[in-house]
XYZ file of C-alpha atoms in Angstrom:
776
model
C 98.032 66.255 90.675
C 97.923 65.777 94.423
C 97.118 68.406 97.048
C 98.611 68.468 100.529
C 99.378 70.831 103.378
C 102.472 70.922 105.535
C 100.693 71.527 108.830
C 97.493 73.005 110.301
C 96.852 75.460 113.208
C 96.682 73.633 116.529
C 94.883 75.991 118.815
C 91.312 75.463 117.611
C 88.645 77.873 116.468
C 88.085 79.180 120.019
C 91.617 78.678 121.357
C 90.511 75.440 122.964
C 94.110 74.198 123.236
C 95.267 77.295 125.117
C 92.423 77.015 127.598
C 92.865 73.281 128.130
C 96.635 73.576 128.757
C 96.205 76.430 131.197
C 93.466 74.542 133.054
C 95.762 71.526 133.281
C 98.668 73.605 134.579
C 96.459 75.154 137.252
C 95.156 71.722 138.324
C 91.583 72.307 137.141
C 91.537 69.365 134.710
C 93.340 66.018 134.686
C 95.960 64.724 132.292
C 93.289 62.505 130.724
C 90.936 65.452 130.183
C 93.724 67.470 128.539
C 94.587 64.603 126.232
C 90.921 64.085 125.378
C 90.492 67.726 124.354
C 93.681 67.537 122.299
C 92.356 64.443 120.520
C 89.081 66.197 119.704
C 91.044 69.060 118.111
C 93.101 66.666 116.005
C 89.957 64.884 114.908
C 88.291 68.181 113.927
C 91.312 69.325 111.956
C 91.644 66.069 110.009
C 87.951 66.136 109.087
C 88.118 69.779 107.923
C 90.986 68.950 105.621
C 89.204 65.835 104.361
C 86.027 67.816 103.659
C 88.037 70.379 101.685
C 89.504 67.787 99.376
C 93.119 67.686 100.618
C 94.640 64.438 99.334
C 97.497 64.030 101.803
C 96.480 65.126 105.289
C 99.308 65.561 107.824
C 99.544 64.031 111.280
C 102.044 64.835 114.060
C 101.727 68.498 113.092
C 99.683 68.920 116.285
C 101.517 69.805 119.494
C 100.546 70.611 123.092
C 103.375 73.135 123.287
C 105.972 72.942 120.487
C 106.808 70.522 117.682
C 110.597 70.775 118.225
C 110.093 69.854 121.889
C 107.892 66.969 120.709
C 110.776 65.546 118.674
C 113.196 66.022 121.579
C 110.987 63.817 123.748
C 110.454 61.328 120.923
C 114.242 60.951 120.588
C 114.957 60.976 124.334
C 116.805 64.289 124.268
C 115.998 65.171 127.877
C 118.626 67.270 129.715
C 120.218 65.813 132.826
C 118.490 68.244 135.146
C 115.134 66.613 134.376
C 116.334 63.048 134.992
C 114.857 62.957 138.481
C 111.476 63.277 136.789
C 112.216 60.608 134.222
C 113.258 57.482 136.133
C 112.549 55.534 132.954
C 108.812 56.057 133.381
C 106.921 57.035 130.286
C 103.900 57.691 132.542
C 105.660 60.943 133.503
C 106.026 61.993 129.893
C 103.642 64.953 130.119
C 105.180 66.195 133.355
C 108.684 66.090 131.837
C 107.413 67.698 128.653
C 105.951 70.735 130.397
C 108.910 70.952 132.786
C 111.230 71.350 129.809
C 108.906 73.960 128.304
C 108.039 75.975 131.419
C 110.361 74.973 134.237
C 109.299 73.056 137.340
C 109.177 74.163 140.930
C 107.336 72.028 143.469
C 107.839 69.262 146.019
C 111.469 70.249 146.533
C 112.263 69.911 142.838
C 113.375 73.188 141.214
C 114.570 73.200 137.620
C 114.689 75.919 134.955
C 113.060 75.593 131.539
C 114.931 74.961 128.328
C 115.912 77.949 126.231
C 113.331 79.289 123.793
C 113.984 81.187 120.587
C 112.332 82.246 117.319
C 111.455 79.677 114.646
C 113.524 81.089 111.763
C 112.068 84.506 110.848
C 108.576 83.930 112.242
C 106.972 85.024 115.493
C 106.623 81.407 116.568
C 109.011 80.314 119.362
C 110.457 76.827 119.743
C 112.128 75.045 122.647
C 115.824 74.704 121.841
C 117.214 71.133 122.039
C 120.207 70.781 124.375
C 123.030 68.438 123.345
C 126.037 67.067 125.214
C 129.200 65.457 123.856
C 128.060 61.996 124.909
C 124.429 62.554 123.933
C 122.448 59.349 123.599
C 119.224 59.012 121.584
C 116.445 56.569 122.296
C 112.705 56.281 121.737
C 111.102 57.905 124.770
C 107.812 59.188 123.344
C 105.784 57.463 120.653
C 103.691 60.499 119.737
C 104.154 60.363 115.923
C 103.010 56.742 115.776
C 100.133 57.264 118.229
C 98.686 60.163 116.224
C 99.062 58.270 112.928
C 97.110 55.382 114.482
C 94.426 57.765 115.784
C 93.737 59.012 112.268
C 93.952 55.522 110.818
C 91.134 54.375 113.105
C 89.053 57.104 111.419
C 89.942 55.648 107.992
C 92.282 58.575 107.333
C 95.748 57.444 106.256
C 97.770 60.547 107.063
C 101.174 61.805 106.010
C 103.170 61.942 109.262
C 105.298 65.096 109.579
C 108.711 65.083 111.224
C 111.496 67.672 111.523
C 114.435 66.265 109.593
C 117.391 64.885 111.545
C 119.888 67.414 110.194
C 117.684 70.481 110.840
C 116.826 69.097 114.279
C 120.508 69.031 115.281
C 121.148 72.442 113.755
C 118.157 73.903 115.660
C 119.785 72.865 118.960
C 122.774 73.973 121.035
C 125.892 72.335 122.415
C 125.721 72.627 126.208
C 129.373 71.797 126.701
C 132.540 72.525 124.763
C 134.625 70.216 122.622
C 132.198 68.957 120.003
C 129.915 69.979 117.139
C 126.282 68.925 117.497
C 126.242 67.779 113.864
C 128.773 65.096 114.831
C 125.932 63.407 116.728
C 124.167 62.510 113.494
C 125.345 58.888 113.379
C 123.985 58.322 116.886
C 120.721 60.038 116.058
C 120.081 58.475 112.676
C 119.452 54.825 113.759
C 116.766 55.974 116.196
C 115.247 58.264 113.586
C 115.211 55.495 110.949
C 113.642 53.103 113.466
C 110.809 55.642 113.912
C 110.320 55.909 110.154
C 110.301 52.124 109.839
C 107.675 51.782 112.516
C 105.465 54.362 110.830
C 105.846 52.527 107.521
C 105.018 49.194 109.179
C 101.825 50.765 110.602
C 100.700 51.715 107.072
C 102.241 55.131 106.418
C 103.127 55.175 102.725
C 104.140 58.877 102.607
C 106.104 60.784 105.252
C 106.933 64.479 105.207
C 110.386 65.354 106.506
C 110.928 69.071 107.089
C 114.476 70.311 106.457
C 114.148 74.096 106.618
C 117.907 74.424 107.081
C 118.266 73.685 103.383
C 117.383 77.343 102.774
C 120.017 78.600 105.226
C 123.697 79.329 104.681
C 125.367 75.923 104.909
C 128.993 74.820 104.943
C 130.308 72.135 102.647
C 130.417 69.766 105.617
C 126.743 70.423 106.360
C 125.781 69.790 102.737
C 127.741 66.542 102.784
C 125.923 65.483 105.953
C 122.586 66.098 104.228
C 123.599 63.864 101.344
C 124.935 61.061 103.568
C 121.880 61.147 105.840
C 119.328 60.873 103.050
C 121.288 58.132 101.302
C 121.145 56.116 104.533
C 117.441 56.825 104.994
C 116.702 55.795 101.419
C 118.756 52.611 101.801
C 116.833 51.681 104.978
C 113.419 52.594 103.525
C 113.486 51.977 99.753
C 109.707 51.844 99.330
C 108.651 54.760 101.578
C 107.515 57.900 99.728
C 109.481 60.738 101.312
C 108.375 64.356 100.903
C 111.290 66.667 101.688
C 109.914 70.078 102.704
C 111.835 73.358 102.507
C 110.302 76.748 103.189
C 110.787 80.426 104.130
C 113.503 81.111 101.500
C 115.314 80.050 98.333
C 117.711 77.111 98.465
C 120.290 79.350 96.795
C 123.716 77.686 96.662
C 122.217 74.624 98.372
C 119.995 73.929 95.364
C 122.241 71.346 93.707
C 122.546 69.468 97.009
C 118.795 69.648 97.610
C 117.930 68.413 94.119
C 120.384 65.503 94.449
C 118.824 64.060 97.619
C 117.168 60.666 97.069
C 113.616 61.652 97.981
C 110.335 61.229 96.149
C 108.976 64.753 96.336
C 110.586 68.124 97.013
C 108.485 70.954 98.445
C 109.548 74.543 97.760
C 108.200 77.881 98.973
C 107.216 79.904 95.912
C 105.701 82.741 97.963
C 108.982 83.715 99.649
C 111.107 82.695 96.645
C 109.191 82.535 93.343
C 112.443 82.608 91.312
C 113.513 79.148 92.448
C 110.920 77.454 90.212
C 112.836 78.584 87.161
C 116.113 77.458 88.698
C 114.702 74.011 89.376
C 113.115 73.608 85.959
C 116.401 74.598 84.321
C 118.160 71.770 86.144
C 118.322 69.060 83.520
C 118.920 66.089 85.837
C 115.886 67.008 87.933
C 113.609 67.504 84.919
C 114.712 64.164 83.451
C 114.304 62.359 86.765
C 111.271 61.096 88.621
C 111.208 63.325 91.727
C 107.927 65.145 92.187
C 107.759 68.865 92.866
C 105.391 70.359 95.443
C 104.603 73.972 94.603
C 104.096 76.112 97.712
C 101.846 78.726 96.116
C 99.288 79.606 98.821
C 100.826 81.942 101.387
C 101.141 80.107 104.716
C 102.258 83.236 106.572
C 99.846 85.953 105.560
C 96.098 86.447 105.227
C 95.652 87.770 101.699
C 93.747 85.822 99.067
C 95.759 83.851 96.564
C 95.866 85.389 93.084
C 94.713 82.340 91.127
C 95.753 83.777 87.763
C 99.298 84.342 88.965
C 99.527 80.929 90.636
C 98.239 79.182 87.506
C 101.170 80.638 85.568
C 103.565 78.844 87.942
C 101.579 75.602 87.778
C 101.458 75.611 83.984
C 105.172 76.284 83.841
C 105.848 73.265 86.076
C 103.377 71.039 84.226
C 104.987 71.846 80.868
C 108.318 70.483 82.090
C 107.340 67.762 84.552
C 103.829 66.567 83.638
C 100.764 66.218 85.855
C 101.962 63.192 87.830
C 105.035 65.040 89.105
C 103.390 68.288 90.280
C 101.711 68.732 93.666
C 99.965 71.835 95.032
C 100.384 73.088 98.619
C 100.663 76.160 100.827
C 104.123 77.693 101.070
C 104.672 76.366 104.630
C 102.645 75.074 107.563
C 99.392 76.978 108.121
C 100.405 77.201 111.797
C 101.236 80.859 111.146
C 97.756 81.856 109.930
C 94.445 82.327 111.776
C 91.940 79.494 111.899
C 88.843 80.452 109.904
C 87.696 83.665 108.209
C 84.077 82.546 108.489
C 84.286 83.277 112.244
C 84.633 86.997 111.468
C 80.971 87.974 111.617
C 81.116 91.525 113.039
C 81.227 93.889 110.031
C 82.047 96.823 112.297
C 85.341 95.086 113.122
C 86.234 93.656 109.700
C 84.344 95.296 106.863
C 83.049 93.128 104.006
C 85.240 94.995 101.504
C 88.475 94.225 103.299
C 87.353 90.777 104.391
C 86.846 89.914 100.735
C 90.575 90.334 100.196
C 91.479 87.688 102.801
C 91.844 83.967 103.365
C 92.571 82.278 106.728
C 93.780 78.677 107.167
C 90.446 76.986 106.398
C 89.989 79.121 103.299
C 93.525 78.332 102.179
C 92.594 74.652 102.080
C 89.955 75.573 99.489
C 92.459 77.650 97.585
C 94.864 74.698 97.356
C 92.080 72.422 96.123
C 90.754 74.996 93.658
C 94.183 75.606 92.120
C 94.584 71.895 91.484
C 91.082 71.648 89.984
C 91.556 74.695 87.755
C 94.267 72.803 85.857
C 91.793 70.089 84.865
C 90.013 70.874 81.565
C 86.918 68.906 82.584
C 86.515 71.066 85.724
C 87.621 74.469 84.448
C 84.249 75.568 83.081
C 82.461 74.750 86.319
C 85.041 76.771 88.249
C 85.066 79.768 85.918
C 82.847 81.823 88.242
C 85.224 81.172 91.176
C 88.165 82.324 89.081
C 86.249 85.468 88.084
C 85.322 86.226 91.713
C 88.937 85.751 92.732
C 90.161 88.209 90.102
C 87.507 90.765 91.046
C 88.709 90.607 94.684
C 92.359 90.990 93.619
C 91.576 93.987 91.347
C 89.316 95.537 93.978
C 92.174 95.597 96.448
C 94.642 97.065 93.950
C 92.411 100.006 93.082
C 90.797 100.683 96.486
C 90.851 104.271 97.753
C 90.942 102.847 101.308
C 94.608 102.019 100.913
C 96.390 105.184 99.811
C 96.879 108.432 101.814
C 98.677 111.235 99.910
C 99.690 113.017 103.129
C 101.526 109.910 104.371
C 103.314 109.449 101.078
C 104.392 113.116 101.194
C 105.775 112.611 104.736
C 107.867 109.663 103.550
C 109.205 111.715 100.650
C 110.145 114.493 103.070
C 112.369 112.411 105.389
C 115.890 113.928 105.720
C 119.172 112.324 106.847
C 119.078 114.423 109.997
C 115.826 112.718 111.010
C 117.764 109.491 111.706
C 120.235 111.100 114.173
C 120.143 112.121 117.860
C 121.525 115.575 118.641
C 124.702 114.265 120.338
C 126.630 110.968 120.588
C 125.867 108.505 123.376
C 128.801 109.410 125.628
C 127.581 112.986 125.900
C 123.936 111.945 126.274
C 124.887 109.478 129.011
C 126.600 112.187 131.043
C 123.625 114.515 130.692
C 121.112 111.785 131.562
C 123.005 110.542 134.643
C 123.027 114.037 136.087
C 119.347 114.541 135.334
C 117.975 111.115 136.356
C 120.073 110.529 139.494
C 119.646 106.770 139.413
C 121.678 104.424 141.642
C 124.153 101.841 140.400
C 122.410 98.763 138.996
C 119.055 100.562 138.501
C 116.076 98.208 138.664
C 113.082 98.309 136.376
C 110.654 96.033 134.528
C 110.034 95.703 130.821
C 106.602 97.278 130.854
C 103.502 95.172 131.366
C 102.167 93.735 134.618
C 99.830 90.732 135.132
C 96.502 91.060 133.373
C 93.867 89.739 135.747
C 90.496 88.450 134.626
C 88.916 91.621 135.987
C 91.199 93.848 133.922
C 90.580 91.851 130.745
C 86.837 91.929 131.394
C 86.975 95.683 131.955
C 88.554 96.231 128.557
C 86.119 93.839 126.896
C 83.111 95.586 128.423
C 84.448 98.960 127.347
C 85.003 97.767 123.809
C 81.442 96.423 123.666
C 80.063 99.745 124.894
C 78.727 98.211 128.138
C 80.434 100.789 130.373
C 80.979 104.537 130.056
C 84.215 106.330 129.228
C 84.193 107.845 132.704
C 83.877 104.495 134.498
C 86.529 102.867 132.301
C 88.994 105.718 132.861
C 88.358 105.622 136.600
C 89.024 101.868 136.779
C 92.229 102.010 134.706
C 93.494 104.905 136.814
C 92.844 102.843 139.929
C 94.895 99.959 138.509
C 97.722 102.346 137.601
C 97.752 103.911 141.075
C 97.940 100.451 142.668
C 100.738 99.422 140.319
C 102.773 102.588 141.015
C 102.475 102.283 144.781
C 103.224 98.563 144.608
C 106.435 99.219 142.658
C 107.460 101.937 145.134
C 106.997 99.452 148.001
C 109.089 96.846 146.168
C 111.873 99.392 145.769
C 112.091 99.501 141.982
C 114.002 102.506 140.668
C 112.308 103.183 137.320
C 108.579 102.457 137.268
C 106.040 101.620 134.572
C 102.305 102.264 134.459
C 101.515 98.566 133.889
C 99.742 98.743 130.494
C 96.321 97.775 131.886
C 94.615 99.592 129.002
C 96.436 97.464 126.399
C 95.085 94.240 124.956
C 98.357 93.566 123.044
C 101.544 95.491 122.464
C 100.848 95.765 118.727
C 97.069 95.621 118.531
C 96.693 98.469 121.007
C 98.673 100.853 118.808
C 97.140 99.528 115.602
C 93.696 100.460 116.885
C 94.849 104.062 117.178
C 96.515 104.298 113.761
C 94.972 104.571 110.316
C 95.783 101.791 107.819
C 95.082 98.993 110.315
C 92.110 96.663 110.537
C 91.402 93.876 113.056
C 89.837 90.480 113.426
C 87.767 89.071 116.269
C 89.138 85.530 116.117
C 92.346 85.770 114.092
C 94.486 84.098 116.748
C 97.831 82.455 116.011
C 100.178 80.601 118.324
C 103.295 82.438 119.474
C 104.557 79.839 121.942
C 102.914 77.218 124.144
C 99.539 78.541 125.208
C 100.451 82.096 124.275
C 98.261 83.202 121.351
C 98.352 86.549 119.631
C 95.828 88.191 117.336
C 97.978 90.107 114.831
C 96.451 93.307 113.492
C 96.267 93.652 109.739
C 98.068 96.455 107.882
C 96.042 96.998 104.722
C 96.900 100.633 103.862
C 99.013 103.696 104.586
C 99.778 104.289 108.296
C 99.062 107.584 110.022
C 98.925 108.678 113.686
C 95.577 110.257 114.394
C 95.910 111.170 118.085
C 97.978 110.679 121.260
C 98.193 106.990 122.026
C 99.941 106.715 125.411
C 100.432 110.204 126.780
C 97.295 110.279 128.886
C 98.048 107.156 130.908
C 101.794 107.711 131.205
C 101.343 111.287 132.364
C 98.772 110.139 134.935
C 101.181 107.466 136.236
C 104.024 109.966 136.552
C 101.799 112.258 138.594
C 101.401 109.525 141.224
C 105.108 109.309 142.162
C 108.333 111.233 142.534
C 110.181 108.331 140.911
C 110.651 108.185 137.149
C 107.963 106.457 135.075
C 108.923 105.115 131.661
C 106.816 105.797 128.638
C 106.145 102.491 126.835
C 105.845 102.168 123.052
C 106.162 99.410 120.490
C 108.779 99.999 117.818
C 108.173 100.137 114.074
C 109.869 96.848 113.174
C 107.922 94.922 115.830
C 104.704 96.613 114.687
C 105.605 95.395 111.192
C 106.737 91.865 112.100
C 103.858 91.133 114.437
C 101.169 92.282 112.049
C 99.856 90.711 108.890
C 101.416 93.174 106.465
C 100.172 94.507 103.155
C 102.046 92.883 100.259
C 101.458 95.589 97.673
C 104.446 97.732 98.595
C 107.959 97.042 99.995
C 108.031 96.304 103.728
C 110.619 99.078 104.112
C 108.058 101.723 103.177
C 105.495 100.361 105.634
C 108.202 100.330 108.373
C 109.021 104.000 107.722
C 105.329 104.934 107.874
C 105.137 103.199 111.271
C 108.355 104.902 112.399
C 106.967 108.351 111.648
C 103.817 107.600 113.640
C 105.865 106.338 116.642
C 108.189 109.341 116.356
C 105.252 111.714 116.798
C 104.246 109.836 119.948
C 107.773 109.893 121.355
C 107.948 113.664 120.900
C 104.525 114.060 122.559
C 105.671 112.022 125.578
C 108.781 114.189 125.971
C 106.638 117.313 125.821
C 104.463 115.806 128.576
C 107.528 115.609 130.849
C 108.393 111.922 130.464
C 112.165 111.501 130.954
C 112.591 107.896 129.899
C 110.843 106.375 126.869
C 111.108 102.731 125.927
C 110.553 101.709 122.296
C 110.296 97.929 122.269
C 111.856 96.095 119.326
C 111.756 92.402 120.293
C 111.257 91.475 116.640
C 114.237 93.218 115.043
C 116.313 89.999 114.862
C 113.240 88.026 113.835
C 112.920 90.017 110.624
C 116.470 89.240 109.511
C 116.550 87.443 106.138
C 117.619 83.811 106.443
C 120.412 84.150 103.899
C 123.353 86.356 104.941
C 123.599 87.881 101.467
C 120.168 89.510 101.982
C 120.800 90.760 105.545
C 122.569 94.088 104.884
C 119.631 95.595 102.994
C 117.128 94.635 105.700
C 119.369 95.774 108.569
C 119.941 99.125 106.894
C 116.259 100.029 106.684
C 115.296 98.316 109.977
C 117.881 100.285 111.944
C 116.901 103.487 110.130
C 113.246 102.881 110.980
C 114.073 102.596 114.696
C 116.338 105.661 114.636
C 113.638 107.598 112.805
C 111.177 106.735 115.569
C 113.616 107.642 118.390
C 115.593 110.651 117.155
C 113.073 113.457 117.564
C 113.902 114.088 121.231
C 116.581 116.026 123.112
C 119.749 114.605 124.674
C 118.093 114.713 128.095
C 115.480 112.094 127.201
C 116.744 108.539 127.724
C 115.623 106.117 125.020
C 115.344 102.454 125.962
C 114.647 99.531 123.682
C 113.917 95.866 124.416
C 114.727 92.707 122.446
C 114.060 89.132 123.478
C 114.645 85.521 122.374
C 117.141 86.415 119.699
C 120.698 85.460 118.804
C 122.591 88.759 118.422
C 126.060 87.531 117.439
C 125.642 88.129 113.718
C 123.889 91.513 114.012
C 125.525 93.068 117.065
C 126.909 95.979 115.066
C 123.350 96.782 113.892
C 122.055 96.518 117.469
C 124.656 99.102 118.434
C 123.646 101.235 115.445
C 120.153 101.544 116.953
C 121.900 103.923 119.355
C 119.364 103.362 122.140
C 120.669 104.715 125.424
C 119.677 101.466 127.156
C 118.826 98.065 125.715
C 117.190 95.281 127.728
C 117.490 91.722 126.428
C 116.537 88.151 127.305
C 119.443 86.219 128.786
C 118.132 84.200 131.731
C 117.351 80.924 129.939
C 120.766 80.979 128.286
C 122.431 81.801 131.668
C 123.839 85.086 130.253
C 125.254 83.254 127.242
C 123.738 85.846 124.881
C 125.989 88.472 126.405
C 129.017 86.960 124.687
C 128.204 88.946 121.563
C 127.896 92.232 123.504
C 131.193 91.650 125.328
C 133.214 90.663 122.265
C 131.829 93.640 120.353
C 132.434 95.986 123.303
C 128.867 97.247 123.166
C 129.134 100.939 124.084
C 125.704 101.774 125.559
C 123.892 100.707 128.713
C 122.346 97.243 128.904
C 119.881 95.344 131.066
C 120.263 91.568 130.673
C 117.126 89.797 131.845
C 117.866 88.122 135.188
C 114.797 85.906 135.376
C 112.594 84.037 132.940
C 109.061 85.406 132.829
C 107.846 82.613 130.540
C 108.160 80.138 133.422
C 106.014 80.140 136.578
C 108.987 79.348 138.802
C 110.338 82.064 141.104
C 114.117 82.599 140.976
C 115.971 82.949 144.281
C 118.037 85.980 145.335
C 121.153 83.820 145.070
C 120.250 82.731 141.538
C 119.721 86.322 140.377
C 122.887 87.470 142.137
C 124.883 84.807 140.329
C 123.503 85.979 136.998
C 124.307 89.612 137.801
C 127.845 88.702 138.841
C 128.212 86.847 135.553
C 126.830 89.878 133.708
C 129.449 92.086 135.401
C 132.177 90.054 133.691
C 130.719 91.283 130.384
C 129.398 94.777 131.172
C 130.901 97.751 133.061
C 129.116 98.314 136.357
C 128.059 101.850 135.414
C 126.288 100.507 132.296
C 124.394 97.599 133.895
C 120.641 97.586 134.541
C 118.621 94.956 136.404
C 115.321 93.741 134.979
C 113.257 90.649 134.024
C 113.761 89.329 130.517
C 110.348 90.394 129.177
C 106.993 91.910 130.109
C 105.023 90.335 132.968
C 101.592 90.379 131.336
C 101.204 86.569 131.256
C 102.246 85.945 134.869
C 100.227 85.965 138.101
C 100.631 88.704 140.709
C 101.778 86.386 143.507
C 104.725 84.910 141.596
C 105.525 88.325 140.051
C 105.782 89.956 143.469
C 108.063 87.204 144.822
C 110.300 87.309 141.773
C 110.612 91.104 141.705
C 111.312 91.221 145.431
C 114.144 88.783 144.916
C 115.373 90.779 141.917
C 115.437 94.042 143.889
C 117.063 92.257 146.851
C 119.808 90.878 144.657
C 120.441 94.304 143.086
C 120.582 96.017 146.497
C 122.937 93.413 147.923
C 125.267 93.581 144.963
C 125.044 97.389 144.943
C 126.177 97.456 148.572
C 128.996 95.023 147.823
C 130.449 96.852 144.822
C 129.368 100.427 145.530
C 132.303 101.159 147.816
C 134.736 100.482 144.969
C 133.022 102.832 142.541
C 133.637 106.518 143.055
């Protein structure tokens, strides 16, 4: 019974990849030095897996920025706007790669980045492939082969990992009308097969092809394409062992199609969809066939220990029907979504031994996979009995711990009334009241919340956390930063200001530190996109607000100016989605606990005189179930959680929310049901394309479509922003349109931020002057 993993974290134990990439982008290290550091990380990861007894170790799961972008370069899917960089020269591969990811603005060459969106329902972001009607595919990058050869030189014959050709096309977008991207499959497939053949010729006997779209809602045409594609791949590569990987959901009505594909091993996610094992084992043709089944039993998306006893039930069930030779053991999905190594958590004041004993990070999950396979072997069971006992003690300890349950919180949840989900008056009345009170101009300008976090600011917070500086000194320094930010915004001419969030390490972690039921790690970093890493807090128990969380700093900021300062909070669904969440109660209950805590803070801000309060919910679309049949239940409680957090204030208080990198078409009615007075969204990379949904739906409330991409270092021109605003006005009534960046500015530098915001304000003022005379 073989063990394997679908992918391993890329960033390194100390975020070495993040630091190397950022040094390369800033010109501090060369291309060769970056590639050398990346190689050392790959080498380390392969050896860790080898030492932990993983039989099939993956390659090509590593990426400098994003694995979907990697495949785009491999297949020559490089949009026309980057062709001046290409010139047929593979020596420019890295420059093109990062230009597509981040945009490019130097030496007279100015090009925007490719669109970025969420990887299914995770907090990982991928670079969206762009397809044209006459799209051609060719081998531009040889990354999968190069990394296979690297490992081979170390006497490690890896299992190369590739996104499947059908999922790759479905992950992309048509950039012109008149065709369906899936119609490109017959152009793509020869190049894809050529890549597989080269890997096989180099000695790869097993290749993992990820087709996550097999768990999505598919049309009959799409299912037919899957069948035709894999028949052609099998015909071209009859001897290659193909592992077809699905994850994140059940196959549902795609199951018959999935089981019929001519592959050697099928991987399924039994954490997200445990019921599918029974469905598969009840399928007579599969049971009587030869296809192996990879059981995804170790959670690749959370940090809780595997319950060995429970997992062994699944394994024994599969073994009884298929036999040992046809059952493999694996995590549910790539370990990309989990932190690197629990052994790095050495500070017991941060992560207590009791709670730490309930956890497993990526490195520990390798051991869990190996142990589960070994526990099925009679000759090894007795020697592993103590490990099984320890595992069960940890599982039982967590179930019965008094740290988890708070009766007062449970009573609050029981006491929620229908009225708690409703504002006092409908939006149209609130809008009239707020316009009179706030006296904002047409096209009001604002930012999403955070400003650049300099090294000095980060060091200040770190020193305070370590107890190296006093409360008084820390407060004084943060107040100084807030004063500078307020005056700077006034000089820029922004209409609604923010305090800058200099006291916040992360938009979720900051609040988690002030709530009960949360615990934290020192080194539990995971990749969000590119070099952006986040350290998700861990919800282990009932959530309760213990004190004011933002009032002090927001009130101080408001005292520095006569302009309006927004209060800035993170919403309950984003707090849920961007944390590692307890799995011992429904997520809905945890979301409502978070909503009650945020509601108390919203009310406190209003009492402190704050007139506009933003409750960020960038993750609301991210949490949507992948199958449409499951969406209504989630959307019902997710919308209610937001409304619960926002509905404790009067009509005079304007509630904003923010969502980014999400497709809203299929949930636009739920977005409207949030009933936020103003919503700001990301639209710059899609050139306002995301506003189609809002226009067709006739979205009733005010909206701020992001007019420049903060995830790119390039500075948009006044003309560029004006064009986007003019396009936005074709979707949104002038009196409902706000002007803002597409996300927070925390990751940017002050120089580029100032230039971009000046241009944004300039564009708004020019357009305001142009259209203002017609609006009375």
